[in-house]
Tab-separated table of N, CA and C in Angstrom:
chain	number	residue	atom	x	y	z
A	18	MET	N	6.680	-13.928	33.702
A	18	MET	CA	7.057	-12.584	34.102
A	18	MET	C	6.135	-12.062	35.198
A	19	THR	N	4.867	-12.392	35.110
A	19	THR	CA	3.939	-11.854	36.117
A	19	THR	C	4.253	-12.379	37.509
A	20	SER	N	4.735	-13.602	37.591
A	20	SER	CA	5.075	-14.124	38.921
A	20	SER	C	6.295	-13.409	39.494
A	21	TYR	N	7.205	-12.944	38.626
A	21	TYR	CA	8.372	-12.204	39.097
A	21	TYR	C	7.994	-10.815	39.614
A	22	ALA	N	6.877	-10.290	39.168
A	22	ALA	CA	6.471	-8.939	39.566
A	22	ALA	C	6.233	-8.836	41.064
A	23	THR	N	5.867	-9.920	41.695
A	23	THR	CA	5.649	-9.880	43.148
A	23	THR	C	6.953	-10.034	43.912
A	24	GLU	N	8.003	-10.525	43.241
A	24	GLU	CA	9.272	-10.785	43.916
A	24	GLU	C	10.333	-9.715	43.660
A	25	PHE	N	10.255	-9.034	42.504
A	25	PHE	CA	11.308	-8.094	42.123
A	25	PHE	C	10.732	-6.703	41.878
A	26	GLY	N	11.610	-5.716	41.994
A	26	GLY	CA	11.220	-4.339	41.719
A	26	GLY	C	11.323	-4.021	40.236
A	27	PRO	N	10.956	-2.782	39.843
A	27	PRO	CA	10.959	-2.387	38.428
A	27	PRO	C	12.323	-2.537	37.751
A	28	ARG	N	13.378	-2.167	38.439
A	28	ARG	CA	14.717	-2.237	37.842
A	28	ARG	C	15.107	-3.692	37.546
A	29	GLU	N	14.870	-4.574	38.502
A	29	GLU	CA	15.196	-5.985	38.302
A	29	GLU	C	14.315	-6.611	37.216
A	30	LEU	N	13.031	-6.235	37.184
A	30	LEU	CA	12.122	-6.753	36.150
A	30	LEU	C	12.584	-6.345	34.757
A	31	ARG	N	13.078	-5.119	34.633
A	31	ARG	CA	13.590	-4.654	33.342
A	31	ARG	C	14.776	-5.504	32.911
A	32	ARG	N	15.679	-5.811	33.834
A	32	ARG	CA	16.834	-6.642	33.503
A	32	ARG	C	16.405	-8.049	33.096
A	33	ILE	N	15.439	-8.607	33.816
A	33	ILE	CA	14.935	-9.942	33.479
A	33	ILE	C	14.295	-9.920	32.085
A	34	GLY	N	13.476	-8.900	31.817
A	34	GLY	CA	12.828	-8.779	30.506
A	34	GLY	C	13.833	-8.633	29.385
A	35	THR	N	14.851	-7.808	29.599
A	35	THR	CA	15.897	-7.616	28.592
A	35	THR	C	16.633	-8.926	28.330
A	36	HIS	N	16.925	-9.650	29.393
A	36	HIS	CA	17.605	-10.944	29.243
A	36	HIS	C	16.736	-11.933	28.463
A	37	LEU	N	15.448	-11.974	28.764
A	37	LEU	CA	14.544	-12.875	28.040
A	37	LEU	C	14.509	-12.552	26.549
A	38	VAL	N	14.442	-11.267	26.217
A	38	VAL	CA	14.417	-10.862	24.805
A	38	VAL	C	15.713	-11.273	24.121
A	39	GLU	N	16.847	-11.106	24.793
A	39	GLU	CA	18.134	-11.492	24.204
A	39	GLU	C	18.234	-12.998	23.989
A	40	VAL	N	17.649	-13.778	24.896
A	40	VAL	CA	17.682	-15.238	24.759
A	40	VAL	C	16.743	-15.695	23.645
A	41	ILE	N	15.535	-15.111	23.604
A	41	ILE	CA	14.530	-15.523	22.619
A	41	ILE	C	14.891	-15.044	21.216
A	42	ASN	N	15.415	-13.820	21.106
A	42	ASN	CA	15.700	-13.227	19.800
A	42	ASN	C	17.113	-12.641	19.802
A	43	PRO	N	18.149	-13.490	19.723
A	43	PRO	CA	19.519	-12.994	19.845
A	43	PRO	C	19.955	-12.064	18.709
A	44	ASP	N	19.339	-12.167	17.535
A	44	ASP	CA	19.720	-11.311	16.403
A	44	ASP	C	19.081	-9.938	16.470
A	45	GLY	N	18.140	-9.741	17.360
A	45	GLY	CA	17.430	-8.467	17.436
A	45	GLY	C	16.319	-8.407	16.410
A	46	SER	N	15.601	-7.318	16.406
A	46	SER	CA	14.490	-7.183	15.464
A	46	SER	C	15.000	-6.750	14.092
A	47	VAL	N	14.235	-7.081	13.071
A	47	VAL	CA	14.588	-6.737	11.695
A	47	VAL	C	14.312	-5.250	11.479
A	48	PRO	N	15.263	-4.514	10.904
A	48	PRO	CA	15.027	-3.083	10.654
A	48	PRO	C	13.821	-2.861	9.738
A	49	ARG	N	13.113	-1.762	9.963
A	49	ARG	CA	11.902	-1.450	9.199
A	49	ARG	C	12.190	-1.358	7.699
A	50	ASP	N	13.314	-0.767	7.318
A	50	ASP	CA	13.649	-0.659	5.889
A	50	ASP	C	13.778	-2.041	5.249
A	51	ARG	N	14.362	-2.961	5.967
A	51	ARG	CA	14.525	-4.322	5.442
A	51	ARG	C	13.167	-5.010	5.307
A	52	LEU	N	12.286	-4.813	6.303
A	52	LEU	CA	10.942	-5.395	6.226
A	52	LEU	C	10.189	-4.855	5.015
A	53	ASN	N	10.239	-3.532	4.810
A	53	ASN	CA	9.560	-2.933	3.659
A	53	ASN	C	10.130	-3.457	2.342
A	54	PHE	N	11.436	-3.626	2.289
A	54	PHE	CA	12.077	-4.145	1.080
A	54	PHE	C	11.624	-5.580	0.811
A	55	ASP	N	11.574	-6.395	1.857
A	55	ASP	CA	11.178	-7.802	1.700
A	55	ASP	C	9.705	-7.963	1.344
A	56	ARG	N	8.872	-7.014	1.736
A	56	ARG	CA	7.428	-7.120	1.492
A	56	ARG	C	6.991	-6.510	0.164
A	57	ARG	N	7.907	-5.913	-0.576
A	57	ARG	CA	7.511	-5.227	-1.805
A	57	ARG	C	7.044	-6.228	-2.853
A	58	ASN	N	6.053	-5.825	-3.639
A	58	ASN	CA	5.542	-6.657	-4.725
A	58	ASN	C	4.666	-5.807	-5.622
A	59	VAL	N	4.526	-6.245	-6.853
A	59	VAL	CA	3.645	-5.572	-7.806
A	59	VAL	C	2.925	-6.648	-8.606
A	60	GLU	N	1.621	-6.472	-8.749
A	60	GLU	CA	0.813	-7.395	-9.545
A	60	GLU	C	0.002	-6.573	-10.540
A	61	LEU	N	0.175	-6.859	-11.825
A	61	LEU	CA	-0.578	-6.201	-12.886
A	61	LEU	C	-1.365	-7.285	-13.600
A	62	ARG	N	-2.684	-7.155	-13.554
A	62	ARG	CA	-3.554	-8.201	-14.085
A	62	ARG	C	-4.510	-7.598	-15.102
A	63	GLN	N	-4.653	-8.291	-16.258
A	63	GLN	CA	-5.605	-7.831	-17.264
A	63	GLN	C	-6.975	-8.417	-16.949
A	64	ASN	N	-7.989	-7.552	-16.958
A	64	ASN	CA	-9.361	-7.964	-16.699
A	64	ASN	C	-10.018	-8.433	-17.994
A	65	SER	N	-11.140	-9.103	-17.858
A	65	SER	CA	-11.829	-9.653	-19.032
A	65	SER	C	-12.331	-8.564	-19.975
A	66	ASP	N	-12.528	-7.347	-19.472
A	66	ASP	CA	-13.009	-6.261	-20.330
A	66	ASP	C	-11.877	-5.489	-21.009
A	67	GLY	N	-10.630	-5.950	-20.829
A	67	GLY	CA	-9.495	-5.293	-21.466
A	67	GLY	C	-8.790	-4.281	-20.579
A	68	SER	N	-9.417	-3.883	-19.482
A	68	SER	CA	-8.767	-2.958	-18.557
A	68	SER	C	-7.754	-3.722	-17.702
A	69	TYR	N	-6.987	-3.003	-16.917
A	69	TYR	CA	-5.972	-3.619	-16.066
A	69	TYR	C	-6.207	-3.238	-14.616
A	70	THR	N	-5.829	-4.128	-13.722
A	70	THR	CA	-5.862	-3.863	-12.290
A	70	THR	C	-4.431	-3.932	-11.779
A	71	LEU	N	-4.012	-2.889	-11.075
A	71	LEU	CA	-2.669	-2.806	-10.521
A	71	LEU	C	-2.778	-2.853	-9.009
A	72	ASN	N	-1.989	-3.725	-8.387
A	72	ASN	CA	-2.007	-3.851	-6.943
A	72	ASN	C	-0.585	-4.135	-6.484
A	73	GLY	N	-0.221	-3.659	-5.312
A	73	GLY	CA	1.112	-3.966	-4.821
A	73	GLY	C	1.513	-3.140	-3.627
A	74	ARG	N	2.744	-3.345	-3.220
A	74	ARG	CA	3.337	-2.622	-2.099
A	74	ARG	C	4.759	-2.255	-2.511
A	75	LEU	N	5.105	-0.980	-2.343
A	75	LEU	CA	6.425	-0.493	-2.726
A	75	LEU	C	7.116	0.136	-1.526
A	76	THR	N	8.425	0.239	-1.598
A	76	THR	CA	9.151	0.983	-0.575
A	76	THR	C	8.833	2.462	-0.755
A	77	GLY	N	9.107	3.255	0.254
A	77	GLY	CA	8.810	4.686	0.187
A	77	GLY	C	9.440	5.387	-1.003
A	78	PRO	N	10.751	5.253	-1.207
A	78	PRO	CA	11.383	5.939	-2.338
A	78	PRO	C	10.862	5.479	-3.703
A	79	VAL	N	10.650	4.179	-3.871
A	79	VAL	CA	10.151	3.668	-5.154
A	79	VAL	C	8.716	4.129	-5.381
A	80	GLY	N	7.900	4.110	-4.329
A	80	GLY	CA	6.518	4.579	-4.445
A	80	GLY	C	6.455	6.044	-4.832
A	81	ALA	N	7.308	6.864	-4.217
A	81	ALA	CA	7.330	8.292	-4.539
A	81	ALA	C	7.769	8.517	-5.985
A	82	ALA	N	8.761	7.756	-6.440
A	82	ALA	CA	9.230	7.892	-7.826
A	82	ALA	C	8.145	7.476	-8.810
A	83	LEU	N	7.476	6.358	-8.539
A	83	LEU	CA	6.410	5.896	-9.427
A	83	LEU	C	5.253	6.885	-9.443
A	84	PHE	N	4.909	7.430	-8.290
A	84	PHE	CA	3.833	8.416	-8.216
A	84	PHE	C	4.166	9.637	-9.066
A	85	SER	N	5.414	10.116	-8.993
A	85	SER	CA	5.785	11.308	-9.766
A	85	SER	C	5.768	11.029	-11.269
A	86	VAL	N	6.008	9.782	-11.676
A	86	VAL	CA	5.947	9.421	-13.095
A	86	VAL	C	4.498	9.302	-13.558
A	87	LEU	N	3.645	8.672	-12.752
A	87	LEU	CA	2.264	8.410	-13.163
A	87	LEU	C	1.341	9.616	-13.014
A	88	GLN	N	1.610	10.492	-12.073
A	88	GLN	CA	0.713	11.621	-11.801
A	88	GLN	C	0.444	12.484	-13.032
A	89	PRO	N	1.452	12.873	-13.811
A	89	PRO	CA	1.165	13.687	-14.995
A	89	PRO	C	0.379	12.929	-16.069
A	90	LEU	N	0.466	11.605	-16.068
A	90	LEU	CA	-0.242	10.810	-17.068
A	90	LEU	C	-1.706	10.586	-16.712
A	91	ALA	N	-2.046	10.777	-15.456
A	91	ALA	CA	-3.425	10.552	-15.014
A	91	ALA	C	-4.279	11.753	-15.389
A	92	ARG	N	-5.382	11.474	-16.039
A	92	ARG	CA	-6.291	12.551	-16.433
A	92	ARG	C	-7.358	12.723	-15.367
A	93	PRO	N	-7.806	13.949	-15.173
A	93	PRO	CA	-8.923	14.125	-14.249
A	93	PRO	C	-10.166	13.446	-14.819
A	94	ARG	N	-11.005	12.955	-13.963
A	94	ARG	CA	-12.221	12.275	-14.412
A	94	ARG	C	-13.218	13.276	-14.965
A	95	VAL	N	-13.853	12.890	-16.049
A	95	VAL	CA	-14.869	13.724	-16.678
A	95	VAL	C	-16.198	13.428	-15.999
A	96	GLU	N	-16.873	14.475	-15.546
A	96	GLU	CA	-18.195	14.309	-14.946
A	96	GLU	C	-19.183	13.973	-16.050
A	97	LEU	N	-19.889	12.875	-15.908
A	97	LEU	CA	-20.868	12.466	-16.907
A	97	LEU	C	-22.231	13.064	-16.580
A	98	PRO	N	-22.894	13.637	-17.591
A	98	PRO	CA	-24.248	14.152	-17.350
A	98	PRO	C	-25.224	12.993	-17.201
A	99	GLN	N	-26.370	13.254	-16.605
A	99	GLN	CA	-27.413	12.233	-16.488
A	99	GLN	C	-27.846	11.809	-17.889
A	100	VAL	N	-27.944	10.511	-18.113
A	100	VAL	CA	-28.339	9.987	-19.417
A	100	VAL	C	-29.846	9.784	-19.410
A	101	ALA	N	-30.561	10.588	-20.229
A	101	ALA	CA	-32.027	10.508	-20.250
A	101	ALA	C	-32.526	9.566	-21.331
A	102	THR	N	-31.830	9.535	-22.461
A	102	THR	CA	-32.280	8.697	-23.575
A	102	THR	C	-31.100	7.960	-24.171
A	103	ARG	N	-31.380	7.012	-25.023
A	103	ARG	CA	-30.329	6.265	-25.716
A	103	ARG	C	-29.520	7.186	-26.618
A	104	ARG	N	-30.187	8.129	-27.254
A	104	ARG	CA	-29.503	9.052	-28.151
A	104	ARG	C	-28.482	9.893	-27.375
A	105	SER	N	-28.842	10.362	-26.184
A	105	SER	CA	-27.891	11.162	-25.411
A	105	SER	C	-26.727	10.296	-24.924
A	106	ALA	N	-26.958	8.998	-24.698
A	106	ALA	CA	-25.871	8.103	-24.305
A	106	ALA	C	-24.862	7.959	-25.435
A	107	VAL	N	-25.342	7.878	-26.672
A	107	VAL	CA	-24.452	7.785	-27.830
A	107	VAL	C	-23.627	9.057	-27.942
A	108	THR	N	-24.251	10.193	-27.747
A	108	THR	CA	-23.535	11.471	-27.788
A	108	THR	C	-22.465	11.511	-26.706
A	109	THR	N	-22.795	11.052	-25.515
A	109	THR	CA	-21.831	11.032	-24.414
A	109	THR	C	-20.659	10.119	-24.740
A	110	ASP	N	-20.914	8.950	-25.334
A	110	ASP	CA	-19.832	8.051	-25.736
A	110	ASP	C	-18.905	8.728	-26.735
A	111	ALA	N	-19.475	9.461	-27.673
A	111	ALA	CA	-18.659	10.171	-28.662
A	111	ALA	C	-17.797	11.224	-27.978
A	112	GLU	N	-18.367	11.935	-27.021
A	112	GLU	CA	-17.600	12.951	-26.303
A	112	GLU	C	-16.460	12.316	-25.508
A	113	LEU	N	-16.734	11.191	-24.851
A	113	LEU	CA	-15.695	10.516	-24.076
A	113	LEU	C	-14.584	9.991	-24.966
A	114	THR	N	-14.936	9.472	-26.138
A	114	THR	CA	-13.934	8.980	-27.076
A	114	THR	C	-13.031	10.121	-27.519
A	115	LYS	N	-13.611	11.288	-27.695
A	115	LYS	CA	-12.835	12.466	-28.087
A	115	LYS	C	-11.796	12.791	-27.003
A	116	TYR	N	-12.158	12.656	-25.716
A	116	TYR	CA	-11.245	12.985	-24.621
A	116	TYR	C	-10.216	11.895	-24.351
A	117	SER	N	-10.450	10.699	-24.831
A	117	SER	CA	-9.543	9.594	-24.508
A	117	SER	C	-8.318	9.541	-25.409
A	118	ARG	N	-8.244	10.394	-26.390
A	118	ARG	CA	-7.089	10.375	-27.312
A	118	ARG	C	-6.010	11.301	-26.868
C-alpha cells in the first residue's frame, strides 16, 4: 500500500484499500455481540481452604442479571480492630461468627 501512495491520490487509495479488505476478508468482520457471546465462560473453583474462586467473562445482559442477583447477597465487609493479644483475637473470631449467620 505504501508504494501506491506515491502513485495514487486519496480517493484511489481508499478504493484500493477497500478492495484489499474485501479480497482478504470476504465475510466481513464478526459482530461485537457474536464475539462477546463466543468468548463467554465461567470457572468456579474450590480452594484448599474451602473457599471458592469465581472467574469468567459474561455478555453484558447476563453480567447485569447476575450482578443484580448477587448484589443483595453480598454483605459489606466488617472492619476488624487491631488484634493486640490472643484473647482479643478469640473475641474477634466469635464476633465474626455471629455476623456470618
